[in-house]
């Protein structure tokens, strides 16, 4: 019920102030959490047009399209997000996950390595890197990545 009320209030705000970016973001999140994916995407697209330089919007759109297994569209949004802000390690990791899923191991490795350059403490990414290296037959490098993941995962 609250989300429906939130959506109504956001619509009213947007009618009064069409440039009200916070209302678009709030409405899109509420729609998404209600399972209304298509309307949420439409609102996020409107928000993207209002803030074309905001990498977070592209990252969110990439996440939604990835959840829908629309890989090519997700990749486009993720790549744009990373171009706008190369420091978005979660987006870079998600892009690596898609490349890995699609068997694009070299691209996945590059993404995971870029994440680890910025955030070497992410044991999960070391593990993912190990998985892809293993698939490529790079066993020594894979074992190194797995060791790093194991060491980091034990840190309290």
mmCIF file of N, CA and C in Angstrom, residues 20-33 36-65 77:
data_model
loop_
_atom_site.group_PDB
_atom_site.id
_atom_site.type_symbol
_atom_site.label_atom_id
_atom_site.label_comp_id
_atom_site.label_asym_id
_atom_site.label_seq_id
_atom_site.Cartn_x
_atom_site.Cartn_y
_atom_site.Cartn_z
ATOM 1 N N UNK A 20 11.752 17.141 -11.664
ATOM 2 C CA UNK A 20 11.956 16.665 -10.290
ATOM 3 C C UNK A 20 12.609 15.278 -10.311
ATOM 4 N N UNK A 21 13.955 15.242 -10.380
ATOM 5 C CA UNK A 21 14.666 13.974 -10.554
ATOM 6 C C UNK A 21 14.495 13.024 -9.368
ATOM 7 N N UNK A 22 14.409 13.567 -8.163
ATOM 8 C CA UNK A 22 14.246 12.699 -6.995
ATOM 9 C C UNK A 22 12.935 11.922 -7.073
ATOM 10 N N UNK A 23 11.896 12.573 -7.567
ATOM 11 C CA UNK A 23 10.590 11.912 -7.691
ATOM 12 C C UNK A 23 10.653 10.780 -8.714
ATOM 13 N N UNK A 24 11.366 10.997 -9.812
ATOM 14 C CA UNK A 24 11.520 9.936 -10.812
ATOM 15 C C UNK A 24 12.239 8.731 -10.202
ATOM 16 N N UNK A 25 13.328 8.999 -9.493
ATOM 17 C CA UNK A 25 14.092 7.911 -8.895
ATOM 18 C C UNK A 25 13.286 7.129 -7.871
ATOM 19 N N UNK A 26 12.569 7.849 -7.026
ATOM 20 C CA UNK A 26 11.749 7.204 -6.000
ATOM 21 C C UNK A 26 10.624 6.385 -6.629
ATOM 22 N N UNK A 27 9.988 6.960 -7.641
ATOM 23 C CA UNK A 27 8.894 6.258 -8.310
ATOM 24 C C UNK A 27 9.410 5.001 -9.025
ATOM 25 N N UNK A 28 10.543 5.121 -9.691
ATOM 26 C CA UNK A 28 11.110 3.967 -10.400
ATOM 27 C C UNK A 28 11.443 2.840 -9.426
ATOM 28 N N UNK A 29 12.055 3.185 -8.295
ATOM 29 C CA UNK A 29 12.379 2.155 -7.295
ATOM 30 C C UNK A 29 11.118 1.497 -6.749
ATOM 31 N N UNK A 30 10.097 2.304 -6.465
ATOM 32 C CA UNK A 30 8.844 1.749 -5.932
ATOM 33 C C UNK A 30 8.195 0.812 -6.947
ATOM 34 N N UNK A 31 8.153 1.227 -8.206
ATOM 35 C CA UNK A 31 7.580 0.373 -9.250
ATOM 36 C C UNK A 31 8.366 -0.933 -9.364
ATOM 37 N N UNK A 32 9.680 -0.813 -9.361
ATOM 38 C CA UNK A 32 10.527 -1.995 -9.480
ATOM 39 C C UNK A 32 10.270 -2.964 -8.325
ATOM 40 N N UNK A 33 10.206 -2.440 -7.118
ATOM 41 C CA UNK A 33 10.004 -3.303 -5.949
ATOM 42 C C UNK A 33 8.600 -3.894 -5.890
ATOM 43 N N UNK A 36 6.764 -4.260 -11.033
ATOM 44 C CA UNK A 36 6.304 -3.625 -12.274
ATOM 45 C C UNK A 36 7.531 -3.176 -13.065
ATOM 46 N N UNK A 37 8.159 -4.146 -13.704
ATOM 47 C CA UNK A 37 9.448 -3.927 -14.351
ATOM 48 C C UNK A 37 9.349 -2.963 -15.532
ATOM 49 N N UNK A 38 8.417 -3.190 -16.442
ATOM 50 C CA UNK A 38 8.306 -2.329 -17.631
ATOM 51 C C UNK A 38 8.042 -0.871 -17.247
ATOM 52 N N UNK A 39 7.078 -0.587 -16.351
ATOM 53 C CA UNK A 39 6.891 0.808 -15.944
ATOM 54 C C UNK A 39 8.127 1.382 -15.238
ATOM 55 N N UNK A 40 8.795 0.568 -14.437
ATOM 56 C CA UNK A 40 10.006 1.038 -13.755
ATOM 57 C C UNK A 40 11.076 1.407 -14.777
ATOM 58 N N UNK A 41 11.260 0.560 -15.784
ATOM 59 C CA UNK A 41 12.239 0.853 -16.834
ATOM 60 C C UNK A 41 11.890 2.140 -17.564
ATOM 61 N N UNK A 42 10.607 2.349 -17.839
ATOM 62 C CA UNK A 42 10.177 3.571 -18.527
ATOM 63 C C UNK A 42 10.523 4.805 -17.700
ATOM 64 N N UNK A 43 10.314 4.729 -16.402
ATOM 65 C CA UNK A 43 10.625 5.874 -15.535
ATOM 66 C C UNK A 43 12.137 6.072 -15.444
ATOM 67 N N UNK A 44 12.901 4.980 -15.332
ATOM 68 C CA UNK A 44 14.363 5.108 -15.314
ATOM 69 C C UNK A 44 14.871 5.714 -16.622
ATOM 70 N N UNK A 45 14.241 5.367 -17.736
ATOM 71 C CA UNK A 45 14.631 5.959 -19.023
ATOM 72 C C UNK A 45 14.358 7.464 -19.032
ATOM 73 N N UNK A 46 13.236 7.880 -18.457
ATOM 74 C CA UNK A 46 12.951 9.317 -18.349
ATOM 75 C C UNK A 46 14.010 9.994 -17.482
ATOM 76 N N UNK A 47 14.359 9.347 -16.398
ATOM 77 C CA UNK A 47 15.377 9.884 -15.499
ATOM 78 C C UNK A 47 16.726 9.975 -16.208
ATOM 79 N N UNK A 48 17.043 8.968 -17.002
ATOM 80 C CA UNK A 48 18.302 8.981 -17.772
ATOM 81 C C UNK A 48 18.349 10.171 -18.721
ATOM 82 N N UNK A 49 17.213 10.491 -19.328
ATOM 83 C CA UNK A 49 17.161 11.640 -20.240
ATOM 84 C C UNK A 49 17.351 12.953 -19.486
ATOM 85 N N UNK A 50 16.870 12.997 -18.246
ATOM 86 C CA UNK A 50 17.048 14.198 -17.429
ATOM 87 C C UNK A 50 18.479 14.325 -16.913
ATOM 88 N N UNK A 51 19.124 13.194 -16.672
ATOM 89 C CA UNK A 51 20.487 13.190 -16.136
ATOM 90 C C UNK A 51 21.375 12.246 -16.948
ATOM 91 N N UNK A 52 21.670 12.623 -18.190
ATOM 92 C CA UNK A 52 22.411 11.714 -19.075
ATOM 93 C C UNK A 52 23.854 11.446 -18.645
ATOM 94 N N UNK A 53 24.379 12.222 -17.725
ATOM 95 C CA UNK A 53 25.759 12.027 -17.281
ATOM 96 C C UNK A 53 25.852 11.295 -15.941
ATOM 97 N N UNK A 54 24.738 10.783 -15.436
ATOM 98 C CA UNK A 54 24.729 10.093 -14.142
ATOM 99 C C UNK A 54 24.997 8.602 -14.345
ATOM 100 N N UNK A 55 26.194 8.132 -13.995
ATOM 101 C CA UNK A 55 26.530 6.724 -14.229
ATOM 102 C C UNK A 55 25.682 5.751 -13.411
ATOM 103 N N UNK A 56 25.194 6.195 -12.260
ATOM 104 C CA UNK A 56 24.395 5.302 -11.418
ATOM 105 C C UNK A 56 23.110 4.864 -12.117
ATOM 106 N N UNK A 57 22.513 5.760 -12.875
ATOM 107 C CA UNK A 57 21.280 5.419 -13.598
ATOM 108 C C UNK A 57 21.565 4.324 -14.625
ATOM 109 N N UNK A 58 22.678 4.466 -15.339
ATOM 110 C CA UNK A 58 23.049 3.446 -16.324
ATOM 111 C C UNK A 58 23.330 2.109 -15.635
ATOM 112 N N UNK A 59 23.957 2.171 -14.467
ATOM 113 C CA UNK A 59 24.222 0.948 -13.714
ATOM 114 C C UNK A 59 22.940 0.257 -13.275
ATOM 115 N N UNK A 60 21.981 1.041 -12.800
ATOM 116 C CA UNK A 60 20.690 0.476 -12.384
ATOM 117 C C UNK A 60 19.976 -0.149 -13.577
ATOM 118 N N UNK A 61 19.963 0.567 -14.699
ATOM 119 C CA UNK A 61 19.332 0.019 -15.904
ATOM 120 C C UNK A 61 20.031 -1.276 -16.326
ATOM 121 N N UNK A 62 21.352 -1.289 -16.249
ATOM 122 C CA UNK A 62 22.089 -2.510 -16.563
ATOM 123 C C UNK A 62 21.690 -3.660 -15.652
ATOM 124 N N UNK A 63 21.545 -3.361 -14.358
ATOM 125 C CA UNK A 63 21.131 -4.400 -13.402
ATOM 126 C C UNK A 63 19.764 -4.974 -13.757
ATOM 127 N N UNK A 64 18.833 -4.092 -14.072
ATOM 128 C CA UNK A 64 17.472 -4.556 -14.376
ATOM 129 C C UNK A 64 17.462 -5.402 -15.646
ATOM 130 N N UNK A 65 18.155 -4.930 -16.678
ATOM 131 C CA UNK A 65 18.191 -5.711 -17.918
ATOM 132 C C UNK A 65 18.934 -7.034 -17.720
ATOM 133 N N UNK A 77 24.404 -0.650 -21.159
ATOM 134 C CA UNK A 77 24.238 0.263 -20.028
ATOM 135 C C UNK A 77 25.425 0.190 -19.076
#
